[in-house]
Each structure stands twice: as structure tokens, then as C-alpha cells.
Short mmCIF file of C-alpha atoms and ligand atoms in Angstrom, two decimals:
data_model
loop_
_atom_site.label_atom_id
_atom_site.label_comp_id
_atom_site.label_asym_id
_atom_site.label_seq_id
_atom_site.Cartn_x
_atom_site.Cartn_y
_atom_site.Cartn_z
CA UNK V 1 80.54 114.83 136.24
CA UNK V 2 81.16 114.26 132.39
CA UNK V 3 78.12 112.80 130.80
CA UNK V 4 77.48 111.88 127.25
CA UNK V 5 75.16 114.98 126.56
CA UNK V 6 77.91 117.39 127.55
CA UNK V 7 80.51 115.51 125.63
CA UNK V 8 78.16 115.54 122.57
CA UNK V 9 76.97 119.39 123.06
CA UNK V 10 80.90 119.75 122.91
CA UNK V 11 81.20 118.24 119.70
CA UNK V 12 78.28 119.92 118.18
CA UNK V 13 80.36 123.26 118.66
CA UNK V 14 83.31 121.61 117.06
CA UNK V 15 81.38 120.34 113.72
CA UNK V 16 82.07 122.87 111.62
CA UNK V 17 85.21 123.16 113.03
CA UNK V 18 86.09 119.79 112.14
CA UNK V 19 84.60 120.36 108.59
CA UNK V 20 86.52 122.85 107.76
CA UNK V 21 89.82 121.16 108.46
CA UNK V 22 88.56 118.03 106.89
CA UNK V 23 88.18 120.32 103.91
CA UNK V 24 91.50 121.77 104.01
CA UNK V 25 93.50 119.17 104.34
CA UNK V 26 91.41 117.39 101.36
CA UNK V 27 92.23 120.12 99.58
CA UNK V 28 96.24 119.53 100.54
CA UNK V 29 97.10 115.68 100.20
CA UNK V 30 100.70 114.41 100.36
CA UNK V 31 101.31 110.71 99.41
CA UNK V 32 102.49 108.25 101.93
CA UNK V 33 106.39 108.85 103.99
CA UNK V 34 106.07 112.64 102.64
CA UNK V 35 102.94 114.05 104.87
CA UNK V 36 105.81 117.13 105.39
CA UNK V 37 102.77 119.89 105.15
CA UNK V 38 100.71 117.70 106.60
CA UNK V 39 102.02 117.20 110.20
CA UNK V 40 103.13 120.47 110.55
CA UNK V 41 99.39 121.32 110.14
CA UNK V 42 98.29 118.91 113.00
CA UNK V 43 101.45 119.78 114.85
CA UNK V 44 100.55 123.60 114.87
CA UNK V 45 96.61 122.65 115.31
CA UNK V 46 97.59 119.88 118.30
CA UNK V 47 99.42 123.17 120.11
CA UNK V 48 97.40 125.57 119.71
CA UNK V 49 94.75 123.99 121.77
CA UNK V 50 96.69 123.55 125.02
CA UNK V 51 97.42 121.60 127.97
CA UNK V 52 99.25 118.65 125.63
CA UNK V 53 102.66 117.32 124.96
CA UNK V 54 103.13 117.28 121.26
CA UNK V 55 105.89 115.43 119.43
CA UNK V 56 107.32 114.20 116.39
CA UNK V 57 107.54 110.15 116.87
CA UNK V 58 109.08 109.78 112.94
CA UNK V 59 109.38 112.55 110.13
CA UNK V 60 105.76 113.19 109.38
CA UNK V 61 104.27 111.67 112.04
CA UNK V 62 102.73 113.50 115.22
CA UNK V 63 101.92 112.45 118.61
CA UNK V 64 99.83 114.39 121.35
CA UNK V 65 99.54 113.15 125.04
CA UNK V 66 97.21 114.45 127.58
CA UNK V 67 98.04 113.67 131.02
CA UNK V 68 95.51 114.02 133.45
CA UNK V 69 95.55 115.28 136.96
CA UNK V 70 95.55 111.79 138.32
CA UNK V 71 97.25 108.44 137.08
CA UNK V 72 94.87 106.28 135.44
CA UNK V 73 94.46 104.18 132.51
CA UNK V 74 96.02 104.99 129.09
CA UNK V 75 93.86 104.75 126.23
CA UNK V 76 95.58 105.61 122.61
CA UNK V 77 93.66 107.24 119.37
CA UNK V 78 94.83 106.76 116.14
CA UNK V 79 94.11 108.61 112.69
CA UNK V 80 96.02 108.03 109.98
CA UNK V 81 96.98 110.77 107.35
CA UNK V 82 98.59 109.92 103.99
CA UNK V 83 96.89 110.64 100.62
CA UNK V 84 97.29 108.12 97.36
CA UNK V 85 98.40 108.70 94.25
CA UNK V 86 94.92 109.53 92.51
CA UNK V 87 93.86 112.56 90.07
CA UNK V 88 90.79 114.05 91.33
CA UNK V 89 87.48 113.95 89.41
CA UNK V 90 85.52 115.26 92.09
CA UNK V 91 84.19 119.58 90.97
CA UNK V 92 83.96 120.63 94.53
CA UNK V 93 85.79 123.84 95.57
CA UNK V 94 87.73 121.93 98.05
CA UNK V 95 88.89 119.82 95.26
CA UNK V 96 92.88 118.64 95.45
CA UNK V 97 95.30 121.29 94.83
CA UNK V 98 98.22 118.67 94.62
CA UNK V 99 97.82 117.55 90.60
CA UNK V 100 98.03 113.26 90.79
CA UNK V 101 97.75 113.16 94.75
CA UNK V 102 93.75 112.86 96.33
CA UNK V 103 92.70 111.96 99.67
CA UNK V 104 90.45 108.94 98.04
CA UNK V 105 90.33 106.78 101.08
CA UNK V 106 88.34 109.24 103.89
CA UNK V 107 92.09 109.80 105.83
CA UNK V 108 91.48 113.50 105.69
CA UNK V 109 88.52 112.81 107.86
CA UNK V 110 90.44 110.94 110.01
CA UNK V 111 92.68 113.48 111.01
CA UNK V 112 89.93 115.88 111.20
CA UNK V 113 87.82 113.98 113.74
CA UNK V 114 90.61 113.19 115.69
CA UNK V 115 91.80 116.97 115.90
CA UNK V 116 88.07 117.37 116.93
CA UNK V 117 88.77 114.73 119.54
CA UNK V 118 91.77 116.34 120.94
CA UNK V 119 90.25 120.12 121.02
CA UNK V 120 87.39 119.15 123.33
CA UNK V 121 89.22 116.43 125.26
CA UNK V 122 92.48 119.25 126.01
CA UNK V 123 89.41 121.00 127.47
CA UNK V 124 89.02 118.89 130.13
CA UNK V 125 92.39 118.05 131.64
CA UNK V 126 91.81 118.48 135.16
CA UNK V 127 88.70 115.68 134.88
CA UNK V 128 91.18 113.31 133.52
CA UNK V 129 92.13 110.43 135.47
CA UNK V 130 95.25 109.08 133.06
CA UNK V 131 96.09 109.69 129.49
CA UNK V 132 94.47 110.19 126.47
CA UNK V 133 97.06 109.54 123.54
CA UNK V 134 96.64 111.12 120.12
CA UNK V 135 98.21 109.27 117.29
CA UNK V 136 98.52 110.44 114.14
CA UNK V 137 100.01 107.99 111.92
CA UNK V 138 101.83 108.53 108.50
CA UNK V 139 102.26 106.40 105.71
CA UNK V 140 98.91 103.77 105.80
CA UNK V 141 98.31 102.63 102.07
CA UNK V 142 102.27 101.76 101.76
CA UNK V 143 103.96 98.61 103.57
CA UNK V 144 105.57 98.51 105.44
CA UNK V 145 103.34 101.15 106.85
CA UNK V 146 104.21 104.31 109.60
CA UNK V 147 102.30 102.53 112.31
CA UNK V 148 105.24 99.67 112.75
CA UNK V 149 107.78 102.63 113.12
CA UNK V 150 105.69 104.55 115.28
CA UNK V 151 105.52 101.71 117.52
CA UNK V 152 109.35 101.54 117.19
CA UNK V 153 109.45 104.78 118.43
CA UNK V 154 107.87 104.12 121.63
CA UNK V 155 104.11 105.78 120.93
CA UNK V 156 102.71 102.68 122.75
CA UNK V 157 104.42 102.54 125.83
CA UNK V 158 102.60 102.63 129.03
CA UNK V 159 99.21 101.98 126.68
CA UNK V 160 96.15 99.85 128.07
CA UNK V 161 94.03 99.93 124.81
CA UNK V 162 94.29 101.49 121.51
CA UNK V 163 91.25 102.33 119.14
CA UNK V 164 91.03 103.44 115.85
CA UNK V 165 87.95 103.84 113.03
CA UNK V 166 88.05 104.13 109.42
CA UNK V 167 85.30 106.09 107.42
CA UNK V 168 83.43 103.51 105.51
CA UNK V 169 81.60 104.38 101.97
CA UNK V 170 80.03 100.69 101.60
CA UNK V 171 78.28 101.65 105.08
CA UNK V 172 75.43 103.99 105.04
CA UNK V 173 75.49 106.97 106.68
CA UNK V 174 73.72 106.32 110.30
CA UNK V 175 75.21 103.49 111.53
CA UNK V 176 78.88 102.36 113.39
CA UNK V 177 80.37 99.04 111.98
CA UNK V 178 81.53 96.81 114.68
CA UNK V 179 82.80 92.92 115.12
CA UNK V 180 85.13 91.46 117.43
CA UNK V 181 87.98 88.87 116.65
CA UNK V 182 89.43 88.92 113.09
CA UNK V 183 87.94 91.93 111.04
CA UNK V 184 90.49 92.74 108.40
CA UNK V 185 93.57 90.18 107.39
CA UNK V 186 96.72 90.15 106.58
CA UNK V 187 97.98 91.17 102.82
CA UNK V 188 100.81 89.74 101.65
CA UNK V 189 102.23 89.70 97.93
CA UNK V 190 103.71 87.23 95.44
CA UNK V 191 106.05 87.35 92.32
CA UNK V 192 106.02 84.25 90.37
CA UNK V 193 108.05 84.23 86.75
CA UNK V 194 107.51 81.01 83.98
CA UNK V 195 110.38 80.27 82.38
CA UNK V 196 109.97 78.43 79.14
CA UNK V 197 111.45 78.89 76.02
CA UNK V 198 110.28 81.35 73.25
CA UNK V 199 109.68 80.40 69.33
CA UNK V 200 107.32 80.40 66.51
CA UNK V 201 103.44 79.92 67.24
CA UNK V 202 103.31 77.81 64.48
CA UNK V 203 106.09 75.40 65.93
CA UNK V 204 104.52 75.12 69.34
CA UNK V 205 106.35 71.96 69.65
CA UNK V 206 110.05 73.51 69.47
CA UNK V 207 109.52 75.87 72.20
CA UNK V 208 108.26 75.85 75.99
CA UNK V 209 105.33 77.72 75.84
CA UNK V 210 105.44 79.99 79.42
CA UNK V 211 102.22 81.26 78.50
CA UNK V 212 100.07 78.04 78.32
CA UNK V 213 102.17 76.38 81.95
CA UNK V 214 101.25 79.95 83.46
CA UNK V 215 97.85 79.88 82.73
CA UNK V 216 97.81 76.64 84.37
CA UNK V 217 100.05 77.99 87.26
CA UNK V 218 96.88 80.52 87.69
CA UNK V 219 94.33 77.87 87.16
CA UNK V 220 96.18 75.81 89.57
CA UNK V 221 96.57 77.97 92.70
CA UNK V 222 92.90 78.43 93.59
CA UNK V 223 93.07 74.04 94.56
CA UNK V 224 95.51 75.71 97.33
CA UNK V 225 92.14 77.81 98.29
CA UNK V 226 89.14 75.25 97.43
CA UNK V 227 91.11 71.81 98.18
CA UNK V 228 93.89 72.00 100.81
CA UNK V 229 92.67 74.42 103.08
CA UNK V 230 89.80 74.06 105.69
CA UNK V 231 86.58 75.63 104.35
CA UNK V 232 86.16 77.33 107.89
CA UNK V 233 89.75 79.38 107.25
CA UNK V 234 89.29 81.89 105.07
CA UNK V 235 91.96 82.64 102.10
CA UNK V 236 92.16 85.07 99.09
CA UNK V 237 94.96 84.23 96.54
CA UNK V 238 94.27 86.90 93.67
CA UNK V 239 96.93 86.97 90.82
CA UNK V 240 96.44 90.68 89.31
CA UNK V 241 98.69 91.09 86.70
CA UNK V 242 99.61 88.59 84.60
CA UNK V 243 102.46 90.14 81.82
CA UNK V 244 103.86 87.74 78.70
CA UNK V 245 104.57 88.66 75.13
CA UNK V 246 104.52 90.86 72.20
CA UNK V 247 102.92 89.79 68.87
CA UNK V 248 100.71 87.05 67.60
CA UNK V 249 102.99 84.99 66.24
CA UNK V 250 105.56 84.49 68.75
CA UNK V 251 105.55 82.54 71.90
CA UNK V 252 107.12 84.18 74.79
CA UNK V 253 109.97 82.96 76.65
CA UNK V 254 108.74 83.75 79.85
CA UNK V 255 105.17 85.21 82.00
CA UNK V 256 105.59 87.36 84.83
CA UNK V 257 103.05 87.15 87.43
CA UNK V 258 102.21 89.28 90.49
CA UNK V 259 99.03 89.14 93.09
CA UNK V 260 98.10 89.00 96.56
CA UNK V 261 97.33 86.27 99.49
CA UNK V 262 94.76 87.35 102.35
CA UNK V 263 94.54 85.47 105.68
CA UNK V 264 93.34 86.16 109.18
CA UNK V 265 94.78 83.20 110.68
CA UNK V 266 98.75 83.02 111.60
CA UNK V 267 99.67 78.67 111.21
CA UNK V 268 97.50 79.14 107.43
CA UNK V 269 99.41 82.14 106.81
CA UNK V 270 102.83 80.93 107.36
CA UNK V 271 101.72 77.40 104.99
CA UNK V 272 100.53 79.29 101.98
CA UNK V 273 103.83 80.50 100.49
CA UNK V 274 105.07 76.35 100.70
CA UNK V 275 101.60 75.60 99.23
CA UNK V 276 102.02 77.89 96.41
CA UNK V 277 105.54 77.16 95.24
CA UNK V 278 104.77 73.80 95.73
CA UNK V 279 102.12 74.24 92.93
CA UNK V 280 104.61 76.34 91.17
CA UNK V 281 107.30 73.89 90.94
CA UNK V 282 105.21 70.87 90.12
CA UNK V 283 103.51 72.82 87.00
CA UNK V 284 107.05 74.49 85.64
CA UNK V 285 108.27 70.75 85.82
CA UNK V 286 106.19 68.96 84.19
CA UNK V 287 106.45 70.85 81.37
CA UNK V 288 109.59 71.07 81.16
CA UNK V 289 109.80 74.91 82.22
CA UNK V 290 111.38 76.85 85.54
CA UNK V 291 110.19 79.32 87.72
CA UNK V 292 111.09 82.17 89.74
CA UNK V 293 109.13 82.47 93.14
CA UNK V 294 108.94 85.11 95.81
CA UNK V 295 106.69 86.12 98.59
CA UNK V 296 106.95 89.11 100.90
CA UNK V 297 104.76 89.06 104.26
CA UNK V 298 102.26 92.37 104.50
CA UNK V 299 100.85 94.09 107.61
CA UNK V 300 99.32 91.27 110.54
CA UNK V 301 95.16 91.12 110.45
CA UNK V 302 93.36 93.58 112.53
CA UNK V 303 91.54 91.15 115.37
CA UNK V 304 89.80 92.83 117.66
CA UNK V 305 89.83 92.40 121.54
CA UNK V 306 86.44 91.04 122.76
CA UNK V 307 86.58 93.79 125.73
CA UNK V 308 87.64 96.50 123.99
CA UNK V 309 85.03 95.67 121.09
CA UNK V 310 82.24 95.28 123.91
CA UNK V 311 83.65 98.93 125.73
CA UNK V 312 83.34 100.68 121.84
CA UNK V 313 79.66 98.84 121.36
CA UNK V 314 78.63 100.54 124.82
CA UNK V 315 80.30 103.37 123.60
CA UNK V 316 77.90 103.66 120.37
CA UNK V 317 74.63 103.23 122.31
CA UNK V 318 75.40 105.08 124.81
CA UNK V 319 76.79 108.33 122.29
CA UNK V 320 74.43 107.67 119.40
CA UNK V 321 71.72 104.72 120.01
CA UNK V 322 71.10 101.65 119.61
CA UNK V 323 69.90 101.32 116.30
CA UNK V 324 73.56 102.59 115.34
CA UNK V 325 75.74 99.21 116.11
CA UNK V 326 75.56 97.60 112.77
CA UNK V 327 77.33 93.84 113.48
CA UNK V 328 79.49 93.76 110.47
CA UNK V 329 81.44 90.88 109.15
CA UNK V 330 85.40 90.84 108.55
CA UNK V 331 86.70 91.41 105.36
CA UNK V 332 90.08 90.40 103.57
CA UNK V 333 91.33 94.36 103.31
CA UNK V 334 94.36 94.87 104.99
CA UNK V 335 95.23 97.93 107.81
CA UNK V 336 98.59 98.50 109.79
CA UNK V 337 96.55 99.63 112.73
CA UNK V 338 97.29 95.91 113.86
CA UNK V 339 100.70 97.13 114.54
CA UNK V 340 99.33 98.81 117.45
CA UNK V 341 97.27 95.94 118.46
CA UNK V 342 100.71 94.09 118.84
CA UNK V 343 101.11 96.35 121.90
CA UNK V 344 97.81 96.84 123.36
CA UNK V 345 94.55 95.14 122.96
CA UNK V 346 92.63 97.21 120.83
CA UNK V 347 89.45 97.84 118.71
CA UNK V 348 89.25 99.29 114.64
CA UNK V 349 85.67 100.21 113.57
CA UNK V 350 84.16 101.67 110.88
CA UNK V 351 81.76 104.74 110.57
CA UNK V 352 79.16 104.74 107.97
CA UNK V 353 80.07 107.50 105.76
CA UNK V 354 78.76 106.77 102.49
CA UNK V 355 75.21 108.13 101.35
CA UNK V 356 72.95 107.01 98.41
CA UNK V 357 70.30 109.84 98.74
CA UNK V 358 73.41 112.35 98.38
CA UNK V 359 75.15 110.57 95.44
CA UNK V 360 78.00 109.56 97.88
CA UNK V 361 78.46 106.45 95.99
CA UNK V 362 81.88 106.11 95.36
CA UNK V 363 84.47 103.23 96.52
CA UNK V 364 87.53 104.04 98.23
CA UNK V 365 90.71 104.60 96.36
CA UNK V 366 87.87 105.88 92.98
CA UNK V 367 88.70 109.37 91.77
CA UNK V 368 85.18 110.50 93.07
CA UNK V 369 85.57 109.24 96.04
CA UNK V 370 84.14 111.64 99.16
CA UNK V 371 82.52 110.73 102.39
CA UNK V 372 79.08 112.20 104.21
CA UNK V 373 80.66 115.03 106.17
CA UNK V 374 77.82 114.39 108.34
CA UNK V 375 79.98 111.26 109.63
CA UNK V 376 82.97 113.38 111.01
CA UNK V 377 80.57 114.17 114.04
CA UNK V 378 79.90 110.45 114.79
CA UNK V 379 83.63 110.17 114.91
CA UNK V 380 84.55 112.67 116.78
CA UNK V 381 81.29 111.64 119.38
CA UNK V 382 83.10 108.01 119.54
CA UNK V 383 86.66 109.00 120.39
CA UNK V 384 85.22 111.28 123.44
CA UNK V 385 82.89 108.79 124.84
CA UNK V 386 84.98 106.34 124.87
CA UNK V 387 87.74 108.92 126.56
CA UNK V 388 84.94 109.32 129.12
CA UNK V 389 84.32 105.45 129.54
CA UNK V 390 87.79 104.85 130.01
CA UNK V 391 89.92 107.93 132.08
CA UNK V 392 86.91 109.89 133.12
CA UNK V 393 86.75 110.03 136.89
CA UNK V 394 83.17 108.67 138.10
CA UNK V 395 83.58 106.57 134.77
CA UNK V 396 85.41 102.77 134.74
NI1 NI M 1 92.19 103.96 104.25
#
């Protein structure tokens, strides 16, 4: 029988295993849709150990299935693997090689626990009642994402549930994030232009001044958040850049503005882009000004399934203790591992990998961002355990 101390004596003799390739693939980041170097690595890594089916799903994606000696459930993995576009200020000797591209969000430890995952798990074939599916995704921190197209590409047929994790910086070190239901929403984006007409700032009255309507336009779509939407739903509209003129004395003919909308829930979702341009239009026309107004739909929220989200909470007592489940609340990031939740009910958590006490301060996507290596074992302890709950024979 497979118990949770032989699964975790396993992992202990993969650590520094798992280290190291964290290290060298943080060393080697390629930006999202061009992971060439990258898969190849976890292609050649995924063979090497043995006893799987490895394949190519997309260009720089990579999938590995383990097929047990019996039929049985089908549980999926995912680990996604794309770098961002980030100069490095971190001194470390495993610094990025690739000048402009850094693994700043913790994805290189993603693929590294996974690996980790998949060496000990290949292991143990014969006491596999199933399939445990290795997925590792391309092309995360870009919609439309690599986990829709893997899903085109059939990775989640025949799948009963689907987990994933992402190392976590704002969580300590020592504890496993976990909340069922809606835990990260969808992003989706928004161009809006002002068109007035430009003049002299001294003549206010001869022109249509785009940047004065805009600045009500701005002013004007957080009553879409505060006044016409229930104070239960939760909604984000952000406008980020805001881009109009050139000099002091001249008022611009048009602003340019560009931000993001963040829901969980689907009917709310689909009214916000009427909301806004509704906003939009009534602002632009009563000043005598016109508008430009487009909105592009992001990846669906991550909600969790209750029973999968119960089967992962087991999963942390039972690997690590108790005092490890930290209930967390949602927040309004966005993640295409909800593709895969489209297919299969699923579960996304979050491993504590940031740690005061060793400076690792740093928020994802900052130039000095790193993770507590420490956390790579409490990922790779997660995925096995809950391989063991799930297509383990003796296990249900
Ligand atoms: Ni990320």
C-alpha cells in the first residue's frame, strides 16, 4: 500500500532534484507562445523517466500520461511555463541568461514541481489504478492563453478532475491557500477614445475639450461599480492609462483610454460592457463630443469545485498538517487554468512561497521577484497525495 509517508520520503529524495531544475530553467526563460527551449527541456526530462506517453499537444506545449495497470479515474496536473518580459535585478548565480525575459511570476517552479511530480509518480505505474495526466501549459500571462488551445487539442479528454497551484509570494512560507467557488475572476479589457475638438487653452470655449469629458468619463464609470451593481457582486473597473496631449497651451482633440473590468459572476459580466458605453455615450453627448468604444472578453474566473476543493483540503492535512490549510479569500487576478475547469471540475490553489525572515518580499511580475525554494517540496508533496487519493488502489 501507498501511504503518505512513503510518498513524502519519495519527494524528499527528489528536492534537490527539483531545485536544481527550478534553477535552470530560471536561469533560461522564454516569453509566452515561444517556450521552444523550454518544452524540449520537459519533453527530454518527461522521457527520460519512463513508463509515460509524452506528446506535443501545441508548439511549446507538452503533455505526459501515465496509464496505470488498471482503468480508473483520470485526474489531470497542470504547470504552466512561460516567462514575462522583465529585466532581472535579482544577483543570484542562477540569475536570467535571456537579457529582458525573467521568470517573475514563480512558473519556473511550476514546472519544476510538477517534473518532481511525474519522476516519483512514473515510479509507481503498476500501483496505478487510471491515469495521472501531466500538463504543461504554454503561454499563461498572454490571452488568449495556451490552456484554451490545449484543451482544443484534446488534453482533457477522458478527464474526471483537473488541479493546478500557483506559488504565492503574498502567502508565507508554511501554509497552502485554499477556497472553494469563485477564487480568481475573469479579466477583460476596454479601449475607450474622446473625441472633441482641439484649440487654444485660452479659448476653451471654441474647442471640445476631450480632456475635461474624459476625466469625467473616468470619474463616471466607478457609479457602474458603487451604484448599479449589487454590493454582494464583486466588480473591478480600473482605467490604467489614460493618454491626451502635448503642451500647455493646447487642448487636445482627443484622450485615449485603456483599463481593465474584473468579475466572477457570468449575467454581471456580460452587462458591464452595455453599462459602460452607456456611460460613455451619455458623457461624449452632452458635451457635445464622440467616442470610440471597445471591449474584448479575457480568460473565464477560476471557481473551484466544492469536491475537488474538499479532496485537495484532505490532501493538505493529510501530506503536511493541519495547521497548513490557510482559508483564503478570492481575488480579482485572472488565470486560464479555468479553461480546464470548462472540461472537468477542478481545483487551483496556492502554495505559500514568499518569506519575510529571508527577504523574499517581492510581488509577482517585480524584477526581484523569487520564491522560498523551500515551497517546491510542498508542491510536489500535493500533486502526489492527491495522485494517491484519487488512482491509488486501496485509495478512493
Ligand atoms: Ni503566474
Amino acid at each position: 500500500m501507498t501511504t503518505t509517508a512513503t510518498l513524502n520520503e519519495a519527494v524528499e529524495q527528489v528536492k534537490e532534484q527539483v531545485i536544481a531544475w527550478r534553477r535552470y530553467l530560471h536561469q533560461h526563460p522564454e516569453l509566452s507562445f515561444h517556450e521552444e527551449k523550454t518544452a524540449q527541456f520537459i519533453y527530454d526530462t518527461l522521457l527520460s523517466f519512463g513508463n509515460m506517453e509524452v506528446s506535443r499537444p501545441t508548439k511549446t506545449s507538452v503533455m505526459a500520461r501515465l496509464i496505470g495497470s488498471r482503468a480508473g479515474r483520470v485526474i489531470a496536473m497542470r504547470a504552466d511555463i512561460d516567462a514575462l518580459p522583465i529585466t532581472e535585478e535579482n544577483t543570484f548565480p542562477f540569475a536570467s541568461q535571456n537579457p529582458g525575459v525573467m521568470h517573475a511570476c514563480g512558473h519556473d517552479g511550476h514546472t519544476a514541481m510538477l517534473l518532481g511530480a511525474a519522476k516519483i509518480l512514473s515510479g509507481m505505474k503498476e500501483r496505478i489504478k487510471g491515469e495521472v495526466r501531466f500538463l504543461f501549459q504554454h503561454a499563461e500571462e498572454i490571452y488568449p492563453g495556451g490552456a484554451e488551445e490545449m484543451v482544443q487539442a484534446g488534453v482533457m479528454e477522458g478527464v474526471d478532475l483537473v488541479i493546478g497551484s500557483h506559488l504565492w509570494a503574498p502567502l508565507e512560507y508554511g501554509k497552502v491557500g485554499i477556497v472553494p467557488g469563485p477564487m480568481m475572476a475573469a479579466p477583460d479589457t476596454f479601449w475607450i477614445t474622446v473625441i472633441g475638438k482641439g484649440g487654444h487653452a485660452a479659448l476653451p470655449h471654441q474647442t471640445v475639450d476631450s480632456i475635461a469629458i474624459g476625466a469625467q468619463v473616468v470619474t463616471n464609470l466607478q457609479h457602474i461599480v458603487s451604484r448599479n451593481t449589487d454590493p454582494l457582486d464583486n466588480l473591478v473597473i480600473s482605467v490604467t492609462q489614460f493618454i491626451a496631449g502635448t503642451t500647455h497651451n493646447v487642448i487636445p482633440g482627443s484622450v485615449k483610454m485603456w483599463g481593465t473590468v474584473r468579475t466572477f459572476d457570468p449575467k454581471l459580466r456580460a452587462e458591464v460592457p452595455k453599462l459602460m458605453e452607456r456611460v460613455v455615450k451619455g458623457i461624449t453627448e452632452a458635451h457635445g463630443a464622440s467616442y470610440e468604444f471597445k471591449y474584448e472578453y479575457g480568460y473565464r474566473p477560476v471557481i473551484n469545485d466544492a469536491d475537488v476543493t474538499r479532496l485537495m483540503e484532505e490532501v493538505v492535512v493529510e501530506a503536511l498538517g493541519p495547521e497548513w490549510v490557510a482559508h483564503i479569500r478570492p481575488n480579482m487576478g485572472g488565470e486560464d487554468f479555468s479553461a480546464f475547469q470548462q472540461k472537468a471540475p477542478g481545483c487551483f490553489f496556492y502554495i505559500g512561497a514568499g518569506n519575510k525572515d529571508k527577504g523574499i518580499v517581492h510581488p509577482h511580475h517585480h524584477p526581484r521577484f523569487t520564491i522560498d525554494e523551500e515551497a517546491l517540496e510542498v508542491g510536489v508533496k500535493m500533486f502526489v497525495n492527491a495522485a494517491r487519493k484519487v488512482v491509488m488502489a486501496g485509495h478512493s
